[in-house]
């Protein structure tokens, strides 16, 4: 185990989750490479080898479009998340990067104060450590443990 | 009419008013289960593609009632109540899979794939002691069998003795419009469930409400991606409960989006990569870019460009509804079309650019009417009738739903 790898992945995901939880969504796409991919799917789809996603972006521009839609177009009740992340499990050291898995739990807090355990699962990340301005996600797949989503999934996980 | 519905009085205005107690009355909910879901209606259970081989099974629902859908050794499709004849335990504990027989885990009673009880563990006891009296006939307690109808790759089931044949129940318009979408053998590409915090009828009304589409869902209008004058129409079945809403895409090659992107490039609201999301092909060859079709009580077939899905509306209690989405393409899809479907799937589901609001909107009504069971909602857009029309600025399909609902419920 390379502790520096673990630390760098943990740091990247910690900053990533903090940007979402603190409603700095405009910073969210910048955690990805220009041609980075982001998907949310379910363990059930993965187990069956089915490709469907709840969110599927094949570039940073598509992520920026989603943020713009959330800010300007989509209608949803005020809410925020609190991510709690597990320790990264480095699955593979690849040329120029790492493949790592990180567990997460996300609580959702509604404007009414109602708080619920909204999502659990893991990130399956491919990270490039030495991109122009530091570590970036080449690919981030969010795999939800459950097939059920309560009401809507507006803010990314 | 039983005692409970007799106590309820529908407003004199008829279909243009809906009393809010329909969303909050527990006894009415139970009666709906009996009269509608277990009554003379067809419920969509699953796609045939979800039962690919002999021995395949799939868990589903007839309203509250859990059912198992199976394919037997000869390829026949069956559905039966997911309830053991013995003590009522769930028989099938998996969402899907393959099996040669269904075995209840509680006491090992076994069933064949048609739902027939084939074995009772220790029926004659052990060494002459224990066991079941010889005059006990557990077969008579077997789980209820559903009548099944297969249509265009879709499996429907009913418990009603007087449910009309499926194609008659669907009506000629729906038969044609379902066949239009199911143009080749389907291939499931995935699914998920959305838990809607409302009564099941509020979600169904939302789907049938063609008036809200461009008002609640601001994605297309904000980014100037649609034309409000897009031609289309609204079809409501004779009994009211089935509807189709559709609209034409002006430029079937998807160029309108590129042009829209260019046109709005200098304006504040433009997408950077609209083509990555919305590029589509006219796979049906008729220029229809959107077709939302419902069948009473809880089936939705959706075509949004190349994004195809079936949705099952499953009541999970008075204030809770599961919306089970299954997205599909066809076995004939090439890689390009398969990728377009996956990208356009960003439009639908709980995170969908044009559908994320629906579950929340149904919940807003449920919360909004909490203290007003006897107040009435206004359903007068497009008049008071349920006839098919060209304008989608209409609530004709919502009124159609209530027409059919009242007929089934005797209200």
XYZ file of C-alpha atoms in Angstrom:
568
model
C 0.000 0.000 0.000
C 1.238 3.430 -0.920
C 0.098 5.834 1.797
C 0.641 8.840 -0.413
C -1.819 7.400 -2.934
C -4.382 6.814 -0.220
C -3.912 10.322 1.116
C -4.208 11.984 -2.276
C -7.401 10.101 -3.222
C -8.885 10.822 0.203
C -8.022 14.483 -0.151
C -9.512 14.733 -3.645
C -12.775 13.104 -2.565
C -12.923 15.154 0.638
C -12.623 18.385 -1.326
C -15.097 17.077 -3.929
C -17.718 16.232 -1.280
C -17.148 19.510 0.530
C -17.834 21.489 -2.656
C -21.171 19.712 -3.048
C -22.176 19.913 0.615
C -21.278 23.624 0.761
C -23.334 24.326 -2.386
C -20.283 25.286 -4.431
C -21.656 23.319 -7.376
C -19.907 25.578 -9.897
C -16.626 24.089 -8.643
C -17.892 20.521 -9.065
C -16.970 20.061 -12.773
C -13.420 21.240 -12.064
C -12.676 18.050 -10.158
C -12.816 16.277 -13.537
C -10.595 16.208 -16.590
C -12.020 17.945 -19.664
C -13.120 14.602 -21.072
C -13.859 13.165 -17.647
C -16.887 10.942 -17.216
C -19.385 10.969 -14.396
C -22.155 8.442 -13.864
C -24.638 7.521 -11.168
C -26.033 4.017 -11.360
C -27.275 1.286 -9.027
C -25.623 -1.886 -7.757
C -28.551 -3.752 -9.317
C -27.769 -2.420 -12.796
C -24.063 -3.150 -12.315
C -24.764 -6.710 -11.139
C -26.855 -7.357 -14.233
C -24.304 -5.764 -16.542
C -26.816 -3.111 -17.621
C -25.474 0.267 -18.787
C -28.259 2.652 -17.691
C -27.367 5.632 -15.506
C -29.416 8.092 -13.480
C -26.904 10.739 -14.503
C -24.423 10.273 -17.319
C -21.958 12.951 -18.383
C -19.218 12.226 -20.861
C -17.407 15.554 -20.525
C -16.832 18.450 -18.161
C -19.067 20.587 -20.382
C -21.975 18.229 -19.669
C -21.318 18.611 -15.942
C -21.359 22.403 -16.282
C -24.656 22.084 -18.174
C -26.132 20.104 -15.304
C -25.094 22.746 -12.807
C -26.567 25.445 -15.031
C -29.828 23.483 -15.277
C -29.974 23.059 -11.499
C -29.376 26.768 -11.003
C -31.538 28.176 -13.779
C -34.160 25.680 -14.868
C -34.983 22.762 -12.608
C -37.449 23.263 -9.803
C -36.800 21.584 -6.471
C -37.322 22.347 -2.834
C -34.297 23.787 -1.038
C -32.129 20.970 0.291
C -28.542 20.125 1.084
C -26.388 17.046 1.530
C -23.854 15.897 4.071
C -21.405 13.369 2.670
C -19.516 11.026 4.977
C -16.757 9.192 3.146
C -14.925 5.996 3.977
C -11.230 5.357 3.542
C -10.147 4.930 -0.084
C -9.353 1.420 -1.207
C -6.754 1.563 -3.944
C -7.794 -1.107 -6.411
C -5.182 -0.628 -9.076
C -2.202 1.461 -9.966
C -2.465 2.243 -13.666
C -0.260 4.162 -16.021
C -0.632 7.792 -15.050
C -3.273 7.138 -12.442
C -5.109 5.123 -9.861
C -8.320 3.194 -9.586
C -9.886 3.510 -6.154
C -13.100 2.740 -4.329
C -14.509 4.959 -1.590
C -17.679 4.251 0.393
C -20.084 7.087 1.079
C -23.199 7.847 3.032
C -25.199 10.941 2.228
C -27.795 12.547 4.485
C -30.245 14.919 2.851
C -31.483 17.905 4.828
C -34.656 19.556 3.565
C -35.565 23.196 4.121
C -38.164 21.972 6.626
C -35.384 20.458 8.734
C -36.346 16.907 7.829
C -33.152 14.876 7.613
C -32.909 11.424 6.107
C -30.300 8.914 5.070
C -30.623 9.613 1.358
C -28.018 7.432 -0.303
C -25.311 4.899 0.419
C -22.875 3.329 -1.984
C -19.377 3.735 -3.281
C -17.383 5.756 -5.744
C -15.487 3.776 -8.337
C -12.887 6.376 -9.365
C -10.177 6.588 -11.949
C -7.927 9.416 -10.874
C -5.107 11.093 -12.725
C -2.731 12.362 -10.046
C -0.642 14.700 -12.136
C -3.053 16.612 -14.305
C -2.133 20.232 -15.077
C -3.497 21.520 -11.768
C -3.319 18.524 -9.504
C -5.330 15.342 -9.123
C -8.485 15.048 -11.244
C -11.131 12.416 -11.916
C -10.836 10.801 -15.319
C -13.900 8.817 -14.395
C -16.175 8.761 -11.402
C -18.927 6.157 -11.166
C -21.307 6.485 -8.258
C -22.777 3.084 -7.480
C -25.854 3.246 -5.258
C -26.508 0.297 -2.955
C -30.270 0.684 -3.341
C -32.430 0.896 -6.447
C -34.758 3.353 -4.699
C -34.365 7.122 -4.783
C -36.585 9.227 -2.566
C -38.535 11.874 -4.532
C -35.707 13.218 -6.688
C -31.965 13.373 -7.095
C -31.182 16.957 -8.045
C -27.848 17.738 -6.401
C -25.096 15.368 -7.560
C -23.634 12.736 -5.256
C -71.470 0.316 -3.711
C -70.317 -0.648 -0.260
C -70.831 1.227 2.977
C -67.776 3.403 2.712
C -68.153 4.757 -0.803
C -71.851 5.268 -0.075
C -70.820 7.770 2.590
C -68.770 9.693 0.069
C -70.348 12.057 -2.382
C -68.581 13.191 -5.531
C -69.042 16.957 -6.133
C -72.036 17.895 -8.264
C -69.778 19.631 -10.813
C -68.614 16.182 -11.953
C -65.242 15.623 -13.602
C -64.082 19.240 -13.310
C -63.754 18.907 -9.533
C -61.735 16.412 -7.518
C -62.305 16.278 -3.761
C -59.041 16.087 -1.821
C -60.278 13.241 0.398
C -59.515 10.898 -2.513
C -55.817 11.258 -1.609
C -56.118 10.841 2.160
C -58.886 8.366 2.916
C -57.489 5.074 4.192
C -60.691 3.096 3.648
C -60.906 4.376 0.084
C -57.324 3.228 -0.506
C -58.212 -0.289 0.612
C -61.281 -0.269 -1.572
C -59.228 0.826 -4.594
C -57.044 -2.208 -4.090
C -60.042 -4.472 -4.306
C -62.105 -2.734 -6.958
C -59.341 -1.429 -9.211
C -56.065 -3.287 -8.778
C -57.611 -6.678 -7.966
C -60.685 -5.869 -10.023
C -61.523 -5.676 -13.694
C -58.380 -3.881 -14.863
C -55.164 -4.932 -16.547
C -51.952 -4.207 -14.658
C -48.629 -4.113 -16.461
C -46.354 -6.635 -14.704
C -43.063 -6.671 -16.611
C -41.550 -6.832 -20.059
C -41.282 -10.208 -21.749
C -37.590 -9.418 -22.179
C -37.279 -9.681 -18.394
C -38.236 -13.357 -18.680
C -35.615 -14.382 -21.235
C -35.519 -18.147 -20.688
C -37.590 -21.057 -19.384
C -37.408 -20.833 -15.594
C -37.031 -17.034 -15.520
C -39.026 -15.283 -12.835
C -39.652 -11.656 -11.926
C -41.291 -10.181 -8.835
C -44.007 -7.631 -9.534
C -47.188 -6.207 -8.076
C -50.905 -6.024 -8.610
C -51.378 -2.922 -6.497
C -50.496 -3.906 -2.919
C -50.549 -7.567 -3.816
C -47.125 -9.081 -4.515
C -47.001 -11.367 -7.535
C -44.446 -13.575 -9.242
C -44.268 -13.667 -13.018
C -42.640 -16.760 -14.496
C -41.790 -18.404 -17.773
C -42.365 -22.161 -17.703
C -40.374 -24.911 -19.414
C -42.521 -24.580 -22.540
C -42.082 -20.826 -22.752
C -45.531 -19.972 -21.380
C -45.848 -16.933 -19.123
C -47.686 -17.178 -15.796
C -48.303 -14.915 -12.850
C -49.543 -15.802 -9.404
C -49.804 -14.298 -5.994
C -46.491 -14.252 -4.132
C -48.060 -15.851 -1.050
C -47.637 -19.362 0.261
C -50.800 -21.478 0.616
C -49.649 -22.498 4.070
C -48.995 -19.462 6.274
C -48.972 -16.667 3.739
C -45.228 -16.080 3.547
C -43.704 -14.502 0.462
C -42.704 -17.352 -1.827
C -40.205 -15.552 -3.962
C -37.646 -13.426 -2.148
C -35.689 -12.197 -5.156
C -36.497 -9.475 -7.669
C -35.569 -11.725 -10.553
C -33.739 -14.906 -11.359
C -34.094 -18.407 -12.683
C -35.601 -21.407 -10.927
C -37.004 -24.847 -11.727
C -39.571 -24.556 -8.983
C -40.548 -22.025 -6.343
C -39.908 -23.106 -2.761
C -41.260 -21.288 0.261
C -38.355 -20.815 2.671
C -40.568 -20.961 5.743
C -41.689 -24.637 5.631
C -40.404 -25.777 2.259
C -43.729 -26.035 0.466
C -43.018 -26.188 -3.238
C -44.741 -24.852 -6.321
C -44.161 -25.357 -10.005
C -43.617 -22.385 -12.293
C -47.333 -22.078 -12.988
C -47.963 -21.473 -9.279
C -49.452 -24.916 -8.617
C -48.691 -26.405 -5.196
C -46.644 -29.540 -5.835
C -45.224 -30.473 -2.473
C -45.947 -30.157 1.256
C -42.989 -31.037 3.451
C -43.697 -33.944 5.813
C -47.295 -34.086 4.585
C -47.641 -37.636 5.903
C -45.487 -36.950 8.947
C -42.445 -38.966 9.898
C -42.642 -42.654 10.750
C -46.397 -42.479 10.895
C -46.463 -39.635 13.387
C -47.396 -36.005 12.808
C -48.241 -34.717 9.374
C -51.444 -33.417 7.937
C -54.841 -35.151 8.120
C -55.632 -36.969 4.887
C -58.767 -34.886 4.322
C -56.838 -31.580 4.383
C -56.592 -30.108 0.900
C -53.849 -27.488 0.910
C -54.114 -27.225 -2.891
C -57.393 -25.400 -2.353
C -55.486 -22.637 -0.575
C -52.984 -22.122 -3.376
C -51.972 -18.564 -4.300
C -54.349 -16.857 -6.698
C -53.538 -17.196 -10.378
C -53.665 -14.115 -12.564
C -55.017 -14.140 -16.065
C -52.144 -13.094 -18.320
C -52.126 -11.261 -21.635
C -49.024 -10.644 -23.714
C -48.966 -7.705 -26.068
C -46.043 -6.265 -28.028
C -43.503 -7.662 -25.563
C -45.427 -6.415 -22.514
C -46.915 -8.721 -19.866
C -50.222 -7.689 -18.310
C -52.160 -9.494 -15.592
C -55.600 -9.306 -14.022
C -57.597 -11.013 -11.288
C -60.925 -9.666 -12.514
C -63.434 -12.121 -13.898
C -64.961 -9.524 -16.171
C -61.867 -7.735 -17.411
C -62.314 -7.322 -21.177
C -59.713 -8.889 -23.492
C -56.543 -6.768 -23.341
C -56.689 -5.298 -26.850
C -60.286 -4.264 -26.284
C -59.309 -2.778 -22.908
C -56.472 -0.823 -24.538
C -58.569 0.424 -27.473
C -57.500 0.738 -31.100
C -55.504 3.967 -30.617
C -53.458 2.471 -27.804
C -52.916 -0.789 -29.653
C -51.466 1.168 -32.578
C -49.434 3.565 -30.417
C -47.927 0.789 -28.295
C -47.031 -1.229 -31.404
C -45.472 1.922 -32.857
C -42.959 2.104 -29.981
C -42.381 -1.642 -29.580
C -41.077 -1.889 -33.121
C -38.575 -4.734 -32.487
C -37.730 -7.242 -29.731
C -36.933 -5.202 -26.630
C -33.682 -5.305 -24.716
C -33.678 -3.973 -21.148
C -30.872 -1.461 -20.524
C -31.524 -0.905 -16.816
C -33.870 0.475 -14.214
C -34.406 2.152 -10.875
C -37.232 3.124 -8.577
C -38.387 6.518 -7.503
C -40.282 6.796 -4.239
C -42.973 9.429 -4.651
C -44.201 10.980 -1.395
C -47.842 10.979 -2.408
C -50.898 8.927 -3.108
C -50.596 6.933 -6.346
C -53.350 8.926 -8.048
C -51.430 12.189 -7.755
C -48.581 10.740 -9.763
C -50.908 9.291 -12.396
C -52.707 12.630 -12.690
C -49.355 14.307 -13.203
C -48.503 11.986 -16.096
C -51.882 12.619 -17.706
C -51.652 16.363 -17.180
C -50.312 17.639 -20.492
C -50.939 21.213 -19.308
C -48.111 21.210 -16.739
C -45.380 19.974 -19.059
C -43.961 23.280 -20.281
C -44.813 25.128 -17.054
C -43.285 22.949 -14.332
C -40.475 21.500 -16.407
C -38.428 24.545 -17.336
C -35.437 22.743 -18.780
C -36.416 22.955 -22.436
C -37.878 26.459 -22.278
C -35.075 27.954 -20.196
C -32.485 26.784 -22.667
C -34.780 27.560 -25.604
C -34.685 23.992 -26.736
C -38.319 23.511 -27.629
C -40.937 25.213 -29.689
C -44.141 25.893 -27.871
C -45.979 25.588 -31.155
C -44.818 22.033 -31.730
C -47.691 20.108 -33.259
C -49.160 17.281 -31.326
C -52.275 16.061 -29.663
C -54.044 14.397 -26.833
C -55.923 11.120 -27.161
C -58.281 10.009 -24.399
C -59.889 6.576 -24.531
C -63.636 6.169 -24.530
C -63.801 5.071 -20.885
C -61.316 7.811 -20.055
C -58.640 5.855 -18.208
C -56.127 5.460 -21.033
C -54.449 8.437 -22.664
C -51.762 9.381 -25.156
C -50.047 12.740 -25.371
C -47.661 13.313 -28.248
C -45.792 16.023 -30.072
C -43.905 16.265 -33.313
C -40.239 17.103 -33.584
C -39.946 19.725 -36.290
C -36.599 18.654 -37.538
C -36.225 14.946 -37.092
C -32.466 15.057 -37.550
C -32.169 17.040 -34.333
C -30.972 20.158 -36.090
C -33.393 22.385 -34.258
C -31.298 21.820 -31.160
C -28.113 22.793 -32.883
C -29.814 25.867 -34.278
C -31.302 26.611 -30.892
C -27.857 26.271 -29.380
C -26.431 28.703 -31.912
C -29.311 31.095 -31.599
C -28.967 31.305 -27.878
C -25.194 31.201 -27.834
C -25.007 34.903 -27.061
C -27.744 34.830 -24.512
C -27.416 34.170 -20.834
C -29.051 30.773 -20.928
C -27.463 28.329 -23.265
C -26.184 24.839 -22.821
C -22.557 24.250 -23.697
C -23.057 20.752 -24.996
C -26.727 20.337 -26.006
C -25.832 17.910 -28.738
C -24.075 15.567 -26.309
C -27.358 15.303 -24.461
C -30.074 15.653 -27.054
C -28.791 14.356 -30.333
C -31.384 11.912 -31.585
C -32.544 9.967 -34.608
C -36.077 9.506 -35.895
C -36.083 5.746 -35.354
C -39.868 5.508 -35.775
C -39.876 7.427 -39.038
C -42.930 9.520 -38.211
C -41.473 12.700 -36.740
C -43.048 12.128 -33.326
C -40.457 13.188 -30.775
C -42.474 12.605 -27.658
C -45.213 10.145 -26.828
C -46.445 9.533 -23.302
C -49.038 6.784 -23.053
C -50.908 5.530 -20.000
C -53.160 2.555 -19.398
C -55.502 2.550 -16.405
C -54.662 2.157 -13.610
C -50.885 2.426 -13.419
C -48.966 1.809 -16.629
C -46.854 4.376 -18.467
C -45.042 3.839 -21.762
C -42.686 6.668 -22.569
C -40.912 7.681 -25.750
C -38.910 10.870 -25.439
C -36.954 10.921 -28.658
C -34.846 7.734 -28.395
C -35.298 7.377 -24.667
C -37.779 4.558 -24.090
C -39.116 3.367 -20.765
C -41.980 1.616 -19.091
C -43.029 2.803 -15.655
C -45.076 0.867 -13.122
C -46.998 2.949 -10.622
C -47.156 0.806 -7.470
C -49.115 2.063 -4.437
C -47.047 1.538 -1.289
C -49.508 3.041 1.173
C -51.774 6.047 1.323
C -48.947 8.605 0.989
C -46.281 6.586 -0.741
C -45.932 5.366 -4.306
C -43.151 3.449 -5.965
C -42.477 4.393 -9.529
C -40.516 1.497 -11.012
C -38.720 2.518 -14.206
C -37.412 0.028 -16.755
C -35.552 1.533 -19.692
C -35.112 -0.385 -22.882
C -33.858 -0.378 -26.414
C -34.077 -3.096 -29.031
C -31.968 -6.131 -29.839
C -31.462 -4.503 -33.246
C -29.816 -1.328 -31.828
C -26.362 -0.499 -33.117
C -23.746 1.067 -30.839
C -24.609 4.606 -31.879
C -28.293 4.270 -31.073
C -27.522 2.439 -27.811
C -25.302 5.361 -26.754
C -27.959 7.954 -27.713
C -30.472 6.178 -25.460
C -28.041 6.261 -22.538
C -27.317 9.975 -22.991
C -30.962 10.939 -23.417
C -31.718 8.977 -20.231
C -30.386 12.127 -18.514
C -33.812 13.580 -19.274
C -35.780 11.032 -17.240
C -35.945 9.383 -13.839
C -35.401 10.927 -10.415
C -32.424 12.943 -11.721
C -33.957 13.654 -15.123
C -33.729 17.176 -16.524
C -37.387 17.007 -17.564
C -38.851 14.621 -15.031
C -37.147 15.259 -11.698
C -39.909 17.672 -10.711
C -42.804 15.255 -11.099
C -42.297 13.249 -7.934
C -41.860 16.396 -5.884
C -44.930 18.074 -7.427
C -47.164 15.146 -6.441
C -45.731 15.434 -2.926
C -46.427 19.181 -2.821
C -50.108 18.495 -3.468
C -50.227 15.733 -0.854
C -48.765 18.138 1.732
C -50.790 21.100 0.516
C -54.176 19.453 0.926
C -53.439 17.898 4.324
C -55.965 20.078 6.109
C -58.546 20.281 3.364
C -60.126 16.879 2.697
C -63.408 18.461 1.621
C -61.959 21.186 -0.588
C -61.933 20.633 -4.348
C -59.293 20.910 -7.032
C -60.166 22.666 -10.289
C -59.773 20.634 -13.447
C -61.227 22.907 -16.116
C -58.391 23.506 -18.568
C -59.814 22.583 -21.940
C -63.386 22.594 -20.655
C -65.244 19.834 -18.899
C -65.099 16.932 -21.337
C -62.780 14.012 -21.960
C -62.655 14.053 -25.750
C -59.386 13.753 -27.679
C -58.097 17.073 -28.966
C -55.190 18.785 -30.655
C -54.363 21.158 -27.832
C -52.303 19.841 -24.986
C -53.183 22.915 -22.917
C -55.914 20.734 -21.543
C -56.770 18.565 -18.588
C -58.988 16.261 -20.628
C -56.861 13.201 -19.800
C -57.007 13.986 -16.074
C -60.792 14.199 -16.291
C -60.716 10.939 -18.256
C -58.856 9.266 -15.396
C -61.521 10.336 -12.908
C -64.264 9.202 -15.230
C -62.860 5.673 -15.313
C -61.934 5.764 -11.618
C -65.460 6.690 -10.595
C -66.898 3.938 -12.766
C -64.701 1.312 -11.105
C -65.282 2.684 -7.625
C -69.006 3.330 -7.972
C -68.437 6.909 -6.861
